[in-house]
PDB file of C-alpha atoms in Angstrom:
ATOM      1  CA  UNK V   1      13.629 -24.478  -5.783  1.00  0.00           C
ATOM      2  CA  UNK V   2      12.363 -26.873  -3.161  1.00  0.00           C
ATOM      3  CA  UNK V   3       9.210 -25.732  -2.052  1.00  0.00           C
ATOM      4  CA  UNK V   4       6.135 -26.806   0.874  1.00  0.00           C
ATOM      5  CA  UNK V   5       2.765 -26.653   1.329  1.00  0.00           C
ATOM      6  CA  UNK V   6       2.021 -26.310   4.994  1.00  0.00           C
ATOM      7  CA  UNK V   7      -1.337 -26.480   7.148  1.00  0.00           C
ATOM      8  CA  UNK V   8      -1.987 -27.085  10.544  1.00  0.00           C
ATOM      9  CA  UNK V   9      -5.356 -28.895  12.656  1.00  0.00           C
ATOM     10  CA  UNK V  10      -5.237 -29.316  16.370  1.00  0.00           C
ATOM     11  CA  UNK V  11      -7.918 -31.595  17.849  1.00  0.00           C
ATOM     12  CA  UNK V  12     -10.234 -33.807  16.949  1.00  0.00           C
ATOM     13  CA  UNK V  13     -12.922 -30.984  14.946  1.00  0.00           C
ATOM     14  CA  UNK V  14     -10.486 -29.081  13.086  1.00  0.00           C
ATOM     15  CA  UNK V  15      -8.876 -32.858  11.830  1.00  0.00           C
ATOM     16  CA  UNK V  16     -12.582 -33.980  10.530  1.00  0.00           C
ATOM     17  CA  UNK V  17     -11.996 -30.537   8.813  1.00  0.00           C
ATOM     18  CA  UNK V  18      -9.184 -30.993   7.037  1.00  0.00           C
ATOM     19  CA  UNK V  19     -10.200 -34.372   5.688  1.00  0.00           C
ATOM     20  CA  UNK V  20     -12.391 -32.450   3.700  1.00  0.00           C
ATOM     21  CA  UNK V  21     -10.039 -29.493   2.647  1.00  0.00           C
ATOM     22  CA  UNK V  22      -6.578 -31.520   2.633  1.00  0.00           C
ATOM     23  CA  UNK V  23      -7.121 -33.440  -1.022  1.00  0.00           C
ATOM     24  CA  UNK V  24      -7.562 -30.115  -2.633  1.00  0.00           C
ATOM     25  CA  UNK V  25      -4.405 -28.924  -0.933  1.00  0.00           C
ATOM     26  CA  UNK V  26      -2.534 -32.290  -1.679  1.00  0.00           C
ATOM     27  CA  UNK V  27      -3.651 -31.794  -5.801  1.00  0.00           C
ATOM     28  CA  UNK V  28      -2.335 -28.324  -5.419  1.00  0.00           C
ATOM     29  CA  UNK V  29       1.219 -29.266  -4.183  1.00  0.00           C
ATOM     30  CA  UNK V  30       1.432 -32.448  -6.783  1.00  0.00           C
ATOM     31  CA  UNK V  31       0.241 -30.138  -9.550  1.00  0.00           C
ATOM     32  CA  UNK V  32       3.529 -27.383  -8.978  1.00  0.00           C
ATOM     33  CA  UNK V  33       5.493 -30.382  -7.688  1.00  0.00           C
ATOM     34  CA  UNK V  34       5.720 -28.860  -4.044  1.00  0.00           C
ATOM     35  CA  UNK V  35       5.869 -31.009  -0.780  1.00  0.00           C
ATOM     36  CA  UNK V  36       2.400 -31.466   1.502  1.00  0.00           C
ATOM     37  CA  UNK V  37       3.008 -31.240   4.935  1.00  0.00           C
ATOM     38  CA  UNK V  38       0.099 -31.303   8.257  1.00  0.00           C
ATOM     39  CA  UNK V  39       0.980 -30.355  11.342  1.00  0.00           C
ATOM     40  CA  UNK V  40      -1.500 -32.325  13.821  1.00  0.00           C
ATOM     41  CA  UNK V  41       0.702 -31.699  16.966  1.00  0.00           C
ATOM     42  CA  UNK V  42       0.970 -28.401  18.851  1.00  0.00           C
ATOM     43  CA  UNK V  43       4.321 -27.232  19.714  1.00  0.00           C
ATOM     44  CA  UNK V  44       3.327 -24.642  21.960  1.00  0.00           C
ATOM     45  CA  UNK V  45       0.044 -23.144  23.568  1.00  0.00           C
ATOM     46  CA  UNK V  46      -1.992 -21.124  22.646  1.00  0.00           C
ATOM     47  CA  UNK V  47      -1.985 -23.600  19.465  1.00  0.00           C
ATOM     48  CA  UNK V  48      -2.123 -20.889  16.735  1.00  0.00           C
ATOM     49  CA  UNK V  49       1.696 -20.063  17.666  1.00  0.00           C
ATOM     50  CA  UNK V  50       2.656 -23.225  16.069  1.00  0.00           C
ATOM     51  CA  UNK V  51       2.374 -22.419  12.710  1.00  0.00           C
ATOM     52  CA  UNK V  52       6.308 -20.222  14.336  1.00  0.00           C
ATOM     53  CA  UNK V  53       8.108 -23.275  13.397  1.00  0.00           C
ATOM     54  CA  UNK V  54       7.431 -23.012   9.860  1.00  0.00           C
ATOM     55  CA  UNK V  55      10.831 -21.172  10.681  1.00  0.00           C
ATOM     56  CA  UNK V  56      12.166 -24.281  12.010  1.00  0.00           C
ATOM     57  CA  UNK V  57      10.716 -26.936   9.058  1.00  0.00           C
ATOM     58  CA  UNK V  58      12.562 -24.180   6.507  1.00  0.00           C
ATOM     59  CA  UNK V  59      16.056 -24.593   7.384  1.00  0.00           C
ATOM     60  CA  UNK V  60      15.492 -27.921   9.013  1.00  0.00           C
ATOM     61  CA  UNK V  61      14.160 -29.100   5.835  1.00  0.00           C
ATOM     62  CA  UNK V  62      16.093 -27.015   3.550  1.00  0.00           C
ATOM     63  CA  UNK V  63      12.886 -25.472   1.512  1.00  0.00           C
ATOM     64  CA  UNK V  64      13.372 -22.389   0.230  1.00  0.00           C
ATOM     65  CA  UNK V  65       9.643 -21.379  -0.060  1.00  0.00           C
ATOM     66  CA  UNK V  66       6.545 -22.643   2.045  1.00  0.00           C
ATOM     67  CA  UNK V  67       3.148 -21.536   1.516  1.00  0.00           C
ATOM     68  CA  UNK V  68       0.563 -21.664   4.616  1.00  0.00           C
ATOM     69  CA  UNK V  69      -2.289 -22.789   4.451  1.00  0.00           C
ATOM     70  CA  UNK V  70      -4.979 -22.834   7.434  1.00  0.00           C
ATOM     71  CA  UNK V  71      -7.199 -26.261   7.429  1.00  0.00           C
ATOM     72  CA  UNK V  72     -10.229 -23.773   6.663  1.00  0.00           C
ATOM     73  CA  UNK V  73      -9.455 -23.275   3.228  1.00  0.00           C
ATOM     74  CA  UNK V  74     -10.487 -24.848   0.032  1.00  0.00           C
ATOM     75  CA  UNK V  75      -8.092 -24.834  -2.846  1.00  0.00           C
ATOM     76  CA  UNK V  76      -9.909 -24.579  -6.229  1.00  0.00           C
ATOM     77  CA  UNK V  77      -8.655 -27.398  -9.007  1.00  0.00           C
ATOM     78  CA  UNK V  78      -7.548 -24.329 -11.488  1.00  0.00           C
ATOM     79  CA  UNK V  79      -5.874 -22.674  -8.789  1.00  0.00           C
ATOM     80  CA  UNK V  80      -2.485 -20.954 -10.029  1.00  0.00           C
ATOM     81  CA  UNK V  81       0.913 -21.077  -8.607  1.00  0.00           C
ATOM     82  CA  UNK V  82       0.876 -19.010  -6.206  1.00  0.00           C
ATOM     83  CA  UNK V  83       4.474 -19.413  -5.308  1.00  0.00           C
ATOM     84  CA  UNK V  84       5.711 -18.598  -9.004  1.00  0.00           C
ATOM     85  CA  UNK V  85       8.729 -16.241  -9.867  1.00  0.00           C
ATOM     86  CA  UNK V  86       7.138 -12.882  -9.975  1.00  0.00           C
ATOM     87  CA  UNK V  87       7.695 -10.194 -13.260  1.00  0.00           C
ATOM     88  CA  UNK V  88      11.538 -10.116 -12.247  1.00  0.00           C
ATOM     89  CA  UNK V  89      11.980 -14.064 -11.931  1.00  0.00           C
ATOM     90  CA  UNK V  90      12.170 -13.663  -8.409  1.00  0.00           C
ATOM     91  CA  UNK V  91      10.655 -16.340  -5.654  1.00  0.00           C
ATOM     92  CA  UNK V  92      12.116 -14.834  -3.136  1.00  0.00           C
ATOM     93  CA  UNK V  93       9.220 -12.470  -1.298  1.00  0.00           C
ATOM     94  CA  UNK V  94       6.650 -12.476   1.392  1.00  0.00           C
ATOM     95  CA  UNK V  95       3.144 -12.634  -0.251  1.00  0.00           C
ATOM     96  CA  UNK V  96      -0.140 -12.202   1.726  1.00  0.00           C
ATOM     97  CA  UNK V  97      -3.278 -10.575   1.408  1.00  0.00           C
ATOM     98  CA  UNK V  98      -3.206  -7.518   3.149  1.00  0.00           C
ATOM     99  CA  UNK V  99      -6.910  -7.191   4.760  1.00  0.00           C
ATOM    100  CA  UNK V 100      -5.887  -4.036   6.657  1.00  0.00           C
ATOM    101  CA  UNK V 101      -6.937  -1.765   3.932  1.00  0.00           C
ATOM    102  CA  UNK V 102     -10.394  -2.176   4.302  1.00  0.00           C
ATOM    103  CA  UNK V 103     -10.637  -3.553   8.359  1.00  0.00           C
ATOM    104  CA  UNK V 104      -9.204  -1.668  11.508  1.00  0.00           C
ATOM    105  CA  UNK V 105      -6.381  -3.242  12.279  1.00  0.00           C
ATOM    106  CA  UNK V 106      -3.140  -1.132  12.757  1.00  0.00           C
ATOM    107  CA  UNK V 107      -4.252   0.858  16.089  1.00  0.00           C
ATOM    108  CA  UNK V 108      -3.768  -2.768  17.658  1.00  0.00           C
ATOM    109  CA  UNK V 109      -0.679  -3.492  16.136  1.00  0.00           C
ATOM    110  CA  UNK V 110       0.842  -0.316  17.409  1.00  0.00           C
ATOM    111  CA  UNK V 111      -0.631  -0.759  20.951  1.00  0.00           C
ATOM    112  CA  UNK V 112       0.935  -4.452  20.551  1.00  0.00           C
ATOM    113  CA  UNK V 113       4.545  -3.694  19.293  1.00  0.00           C
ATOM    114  CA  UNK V 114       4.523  -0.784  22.143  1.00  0.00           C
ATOM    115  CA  UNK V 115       3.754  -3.282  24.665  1.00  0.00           C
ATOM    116  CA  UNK V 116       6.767  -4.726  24.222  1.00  0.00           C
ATOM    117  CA  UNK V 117       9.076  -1.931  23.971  1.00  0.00           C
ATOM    118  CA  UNK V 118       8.918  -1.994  20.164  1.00  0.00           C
ATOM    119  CA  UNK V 119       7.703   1.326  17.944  1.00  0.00           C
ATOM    120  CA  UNK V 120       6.219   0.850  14.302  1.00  0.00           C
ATOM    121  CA  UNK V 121       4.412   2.321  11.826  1.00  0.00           C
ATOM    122  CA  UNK V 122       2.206  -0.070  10.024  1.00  0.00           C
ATOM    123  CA  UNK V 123       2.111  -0.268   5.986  1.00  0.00           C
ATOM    124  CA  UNK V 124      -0.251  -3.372   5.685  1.00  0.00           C
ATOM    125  CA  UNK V 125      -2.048  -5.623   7.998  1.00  0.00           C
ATOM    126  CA  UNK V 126      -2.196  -9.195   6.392  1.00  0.00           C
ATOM    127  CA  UNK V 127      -4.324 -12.358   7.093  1.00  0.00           C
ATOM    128  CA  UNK V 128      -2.053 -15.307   7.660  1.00  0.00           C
ATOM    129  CA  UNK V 129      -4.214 -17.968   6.993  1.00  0.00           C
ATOM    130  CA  UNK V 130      -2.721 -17.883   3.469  1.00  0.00           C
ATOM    131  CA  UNK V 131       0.853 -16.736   3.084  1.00  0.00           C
ATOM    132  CA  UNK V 132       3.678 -17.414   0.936  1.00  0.00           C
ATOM    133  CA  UNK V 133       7.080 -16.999   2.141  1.00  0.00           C
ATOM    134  CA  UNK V 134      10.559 -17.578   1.349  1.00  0.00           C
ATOM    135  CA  UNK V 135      13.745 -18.312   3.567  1.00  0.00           C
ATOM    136  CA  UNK V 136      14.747 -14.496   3.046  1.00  0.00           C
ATOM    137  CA  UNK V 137      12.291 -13.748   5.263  1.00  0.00           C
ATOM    138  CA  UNK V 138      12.766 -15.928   8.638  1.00  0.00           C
ATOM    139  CA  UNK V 139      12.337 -13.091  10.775  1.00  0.00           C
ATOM    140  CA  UNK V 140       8.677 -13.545  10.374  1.00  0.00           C
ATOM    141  CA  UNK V 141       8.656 -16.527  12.447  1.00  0.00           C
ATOM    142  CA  UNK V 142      10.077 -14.722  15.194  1.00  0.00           C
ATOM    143  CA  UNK V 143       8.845 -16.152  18.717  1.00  0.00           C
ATOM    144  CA  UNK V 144       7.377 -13.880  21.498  1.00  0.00           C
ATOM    145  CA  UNK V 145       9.193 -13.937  24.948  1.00  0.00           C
ATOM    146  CA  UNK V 146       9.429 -17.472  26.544  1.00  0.00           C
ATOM    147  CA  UNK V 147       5.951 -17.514  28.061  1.00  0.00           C
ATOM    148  CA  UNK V 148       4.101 -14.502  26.468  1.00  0.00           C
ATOM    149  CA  UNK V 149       1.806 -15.055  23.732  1.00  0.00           C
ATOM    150  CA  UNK V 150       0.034 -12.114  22.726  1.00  0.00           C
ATOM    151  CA  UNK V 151      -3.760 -13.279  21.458  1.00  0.00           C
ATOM    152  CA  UNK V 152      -4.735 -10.272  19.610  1.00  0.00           C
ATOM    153  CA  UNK V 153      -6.461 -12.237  16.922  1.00  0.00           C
ATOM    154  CA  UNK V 154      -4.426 -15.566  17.886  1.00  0.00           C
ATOM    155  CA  UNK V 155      -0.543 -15.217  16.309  1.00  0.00           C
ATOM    156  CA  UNK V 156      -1.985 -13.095  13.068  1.00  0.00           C
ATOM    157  CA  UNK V 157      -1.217  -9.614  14.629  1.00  0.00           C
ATOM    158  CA  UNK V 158       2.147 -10.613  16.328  1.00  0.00           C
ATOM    159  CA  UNK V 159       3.145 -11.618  13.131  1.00  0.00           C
ATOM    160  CA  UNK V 160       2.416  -8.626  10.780  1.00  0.00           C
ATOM    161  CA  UNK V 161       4.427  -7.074  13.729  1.00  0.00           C
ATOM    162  CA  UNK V 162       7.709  -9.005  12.982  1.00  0.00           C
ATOM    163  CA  UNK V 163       7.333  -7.985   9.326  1.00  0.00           C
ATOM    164  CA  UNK V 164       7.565  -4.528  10.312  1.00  0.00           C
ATOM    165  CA  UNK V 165       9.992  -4.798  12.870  1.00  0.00           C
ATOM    166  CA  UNK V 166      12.086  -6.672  10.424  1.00  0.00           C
ATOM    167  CA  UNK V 167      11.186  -4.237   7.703  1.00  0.00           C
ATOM    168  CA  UNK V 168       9.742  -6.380   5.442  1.00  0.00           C
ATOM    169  CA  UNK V 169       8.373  -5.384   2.066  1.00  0.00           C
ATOM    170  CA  UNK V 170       5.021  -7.112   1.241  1.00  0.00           C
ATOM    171  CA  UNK V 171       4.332  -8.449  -2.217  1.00  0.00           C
ATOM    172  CA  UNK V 172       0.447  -8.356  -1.832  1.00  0.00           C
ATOM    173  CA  UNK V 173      -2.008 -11.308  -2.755  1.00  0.00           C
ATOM    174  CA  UNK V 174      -5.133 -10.628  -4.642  1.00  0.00           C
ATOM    175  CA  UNK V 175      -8.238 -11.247  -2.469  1.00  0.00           C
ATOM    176  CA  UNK V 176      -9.079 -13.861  -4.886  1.00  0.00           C
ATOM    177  CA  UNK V 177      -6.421 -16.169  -3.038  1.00  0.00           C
ATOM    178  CA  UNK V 178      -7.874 -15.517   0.717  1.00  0.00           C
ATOM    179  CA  UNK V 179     -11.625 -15.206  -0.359  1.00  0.00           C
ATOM    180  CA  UNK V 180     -12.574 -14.933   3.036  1.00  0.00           C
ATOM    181  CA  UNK V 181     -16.693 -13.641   3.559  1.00  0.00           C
ATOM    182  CA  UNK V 182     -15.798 -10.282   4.456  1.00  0.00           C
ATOM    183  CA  UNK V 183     -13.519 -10.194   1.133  1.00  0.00           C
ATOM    184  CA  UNK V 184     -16.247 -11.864  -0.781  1.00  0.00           C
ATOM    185  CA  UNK V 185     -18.930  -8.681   0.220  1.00  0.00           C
ATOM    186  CA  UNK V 186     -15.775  -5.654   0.021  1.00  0.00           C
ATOM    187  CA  UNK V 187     -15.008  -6.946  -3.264  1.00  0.00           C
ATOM    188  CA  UNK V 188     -18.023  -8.229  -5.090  1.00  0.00           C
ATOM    189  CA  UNK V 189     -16.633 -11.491  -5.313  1.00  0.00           C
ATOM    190  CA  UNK V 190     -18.603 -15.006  -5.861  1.00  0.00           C
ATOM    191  CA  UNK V 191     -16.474 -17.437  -3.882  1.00  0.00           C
ATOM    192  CA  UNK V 192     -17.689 -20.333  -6.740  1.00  0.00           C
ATOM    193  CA  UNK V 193     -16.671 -18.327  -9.614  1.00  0.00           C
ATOM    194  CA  UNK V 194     -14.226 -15.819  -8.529  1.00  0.00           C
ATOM    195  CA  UNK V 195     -12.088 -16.935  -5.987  1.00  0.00           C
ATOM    196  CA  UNK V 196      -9.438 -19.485  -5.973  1.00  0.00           C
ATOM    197  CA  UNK V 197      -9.116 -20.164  -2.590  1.00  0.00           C
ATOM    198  CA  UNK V 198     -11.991 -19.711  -0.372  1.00  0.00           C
ATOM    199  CA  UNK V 199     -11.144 -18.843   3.194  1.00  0.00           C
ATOM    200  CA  UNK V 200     -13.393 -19.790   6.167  1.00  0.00           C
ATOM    201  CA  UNK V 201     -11.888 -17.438   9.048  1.00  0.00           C
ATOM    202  CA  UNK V 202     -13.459 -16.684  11.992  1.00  0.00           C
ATOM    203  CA  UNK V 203     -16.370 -19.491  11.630  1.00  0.00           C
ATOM    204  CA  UNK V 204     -15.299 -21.951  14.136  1.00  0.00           C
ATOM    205  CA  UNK V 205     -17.396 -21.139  16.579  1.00  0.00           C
ATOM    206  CA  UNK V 206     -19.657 -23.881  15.517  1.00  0.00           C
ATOM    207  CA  UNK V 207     -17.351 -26.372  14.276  1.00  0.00           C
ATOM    208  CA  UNK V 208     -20.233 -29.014  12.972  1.00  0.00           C
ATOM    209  CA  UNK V 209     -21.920 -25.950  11.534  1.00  0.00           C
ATOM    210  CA  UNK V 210     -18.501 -25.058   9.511  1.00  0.00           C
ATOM    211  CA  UNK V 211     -17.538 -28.566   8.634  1.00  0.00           C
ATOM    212  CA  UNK V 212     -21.062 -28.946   6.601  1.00  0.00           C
ATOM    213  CA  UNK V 213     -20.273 -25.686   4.806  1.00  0.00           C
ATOM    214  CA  UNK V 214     -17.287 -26.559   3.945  1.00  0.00           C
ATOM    215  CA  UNK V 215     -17.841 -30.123   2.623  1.00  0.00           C
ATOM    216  CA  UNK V 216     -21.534 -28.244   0.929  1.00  0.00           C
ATOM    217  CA  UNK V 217     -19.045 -25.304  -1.228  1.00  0.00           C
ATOM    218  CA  UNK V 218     -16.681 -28.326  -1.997  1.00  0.00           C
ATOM    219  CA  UNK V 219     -19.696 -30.052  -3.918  1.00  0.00           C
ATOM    220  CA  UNK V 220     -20.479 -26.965  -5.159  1.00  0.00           C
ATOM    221  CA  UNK V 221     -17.207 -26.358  -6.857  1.00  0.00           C
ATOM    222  CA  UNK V 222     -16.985 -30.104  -7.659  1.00  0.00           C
ATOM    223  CA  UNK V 223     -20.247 -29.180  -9.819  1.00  0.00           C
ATOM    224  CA  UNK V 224     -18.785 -26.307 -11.613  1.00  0.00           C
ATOM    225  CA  UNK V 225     -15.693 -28.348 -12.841  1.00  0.00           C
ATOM    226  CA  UNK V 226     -12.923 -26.519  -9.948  1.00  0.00           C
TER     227      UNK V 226
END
């Protein structure tokens, strides 16, 4: 199966933040023998809509799986395969951490998919910061009407929205794989022992602020031998 690793960083911040976060992403993809790929260039505003043409790279590209990656994320050294066949030797699913069971998200994905004419009843509300995904499941990428770009938390909830629309089922990802702080407290997780990819969403406020985290939990793990 030919498989990617994608991420994407748009300006100059978000590139000094994937220097530090892009080697344990590159180890990843040469330890499951999966292609690395960073998308520096926007192809459309707002900038978050880019990570659509992971639709594109697919059949372009021929992969038959790519996992996501946002450039926030730090990719511990005994991280599994995330991608793997699952109990029925299957690759073929969409696999995300569904964060809607514990956060409010649905009501806005209604009000969202109404908006456009479009009437669902949500099952899951994932993060997309970390996704797997294979070709089955194209209609994910899905692009809003030329000119319309919904930015109910960026392209996240338009998204989930295509799943549904698309009826997609959801093979969900433990929260160990999108440690993400409000994760870390629901769960009782320690992102240096626990998780196996630690998720920095919704801290870019203060990019020199995040970039010292980052690079500070990266020594951290380097320490502990992950």
């Amino acid at each position: 199966m030919k498989r990617a690793l994608v991420t994407q960083a748009f300006g100059d911040k978000w590139q000094e933040l994937l220097k530090v976060t892009q080697p344990r992403m590159e180890a990843y993809a040469k330890r499951y023998a999966i292609d690395f790929m960073a998308i520096t260039k926007p192809v459309t505003e707002p900038v978050q809509y880019s990570k659509l043409a992971i639709g594109n790279i697919m059949l372009a590209r021929g992969y038959q799986q790519v996992m996501f990656l946002d450039a926030d994320v730090l990719v511990t050294d005994d991280c599994e395969d995330v991608g793997c066949p699952d109990s029925e030797g299957s690759q073929h699913f969409f696999c995300a951490f569904d964060e809607g069971e514990f956060l409010d998200r649905k009501n806005g994905m209604v009000e969202l998919a109404k908006g456009f004419g479009g009437k669902i009843t949500p099952r899951f509300y994932v993060n997309t910061g970390v996704f797997v995904v294979s070709n089955k499941f194209l209609g994910l990428f899905s692009c809003p009407p030329f000119g319309c770009y919904p930015n109910h938390f960026g392209e996240q909830t338009w998204m989930n929205i295509q799943a549904h629309l698309w009826g997609m089922e959801l093979t969900p990802l433990d929260p160990a794989y999108n440690c993400m702080t409000s994760v870390e407290s629901h769960f009782g997780l320690d992102r240096y022992k626990d998780a196996y990819i630690i998720h920095y969403a919704g801290q870019s406020q203060d990019m020199d602020k995040l970039i010292n985290l980052v690079k500070s939990d990266d020594a951290k793990l380097k320490e502990a031998g992950r």
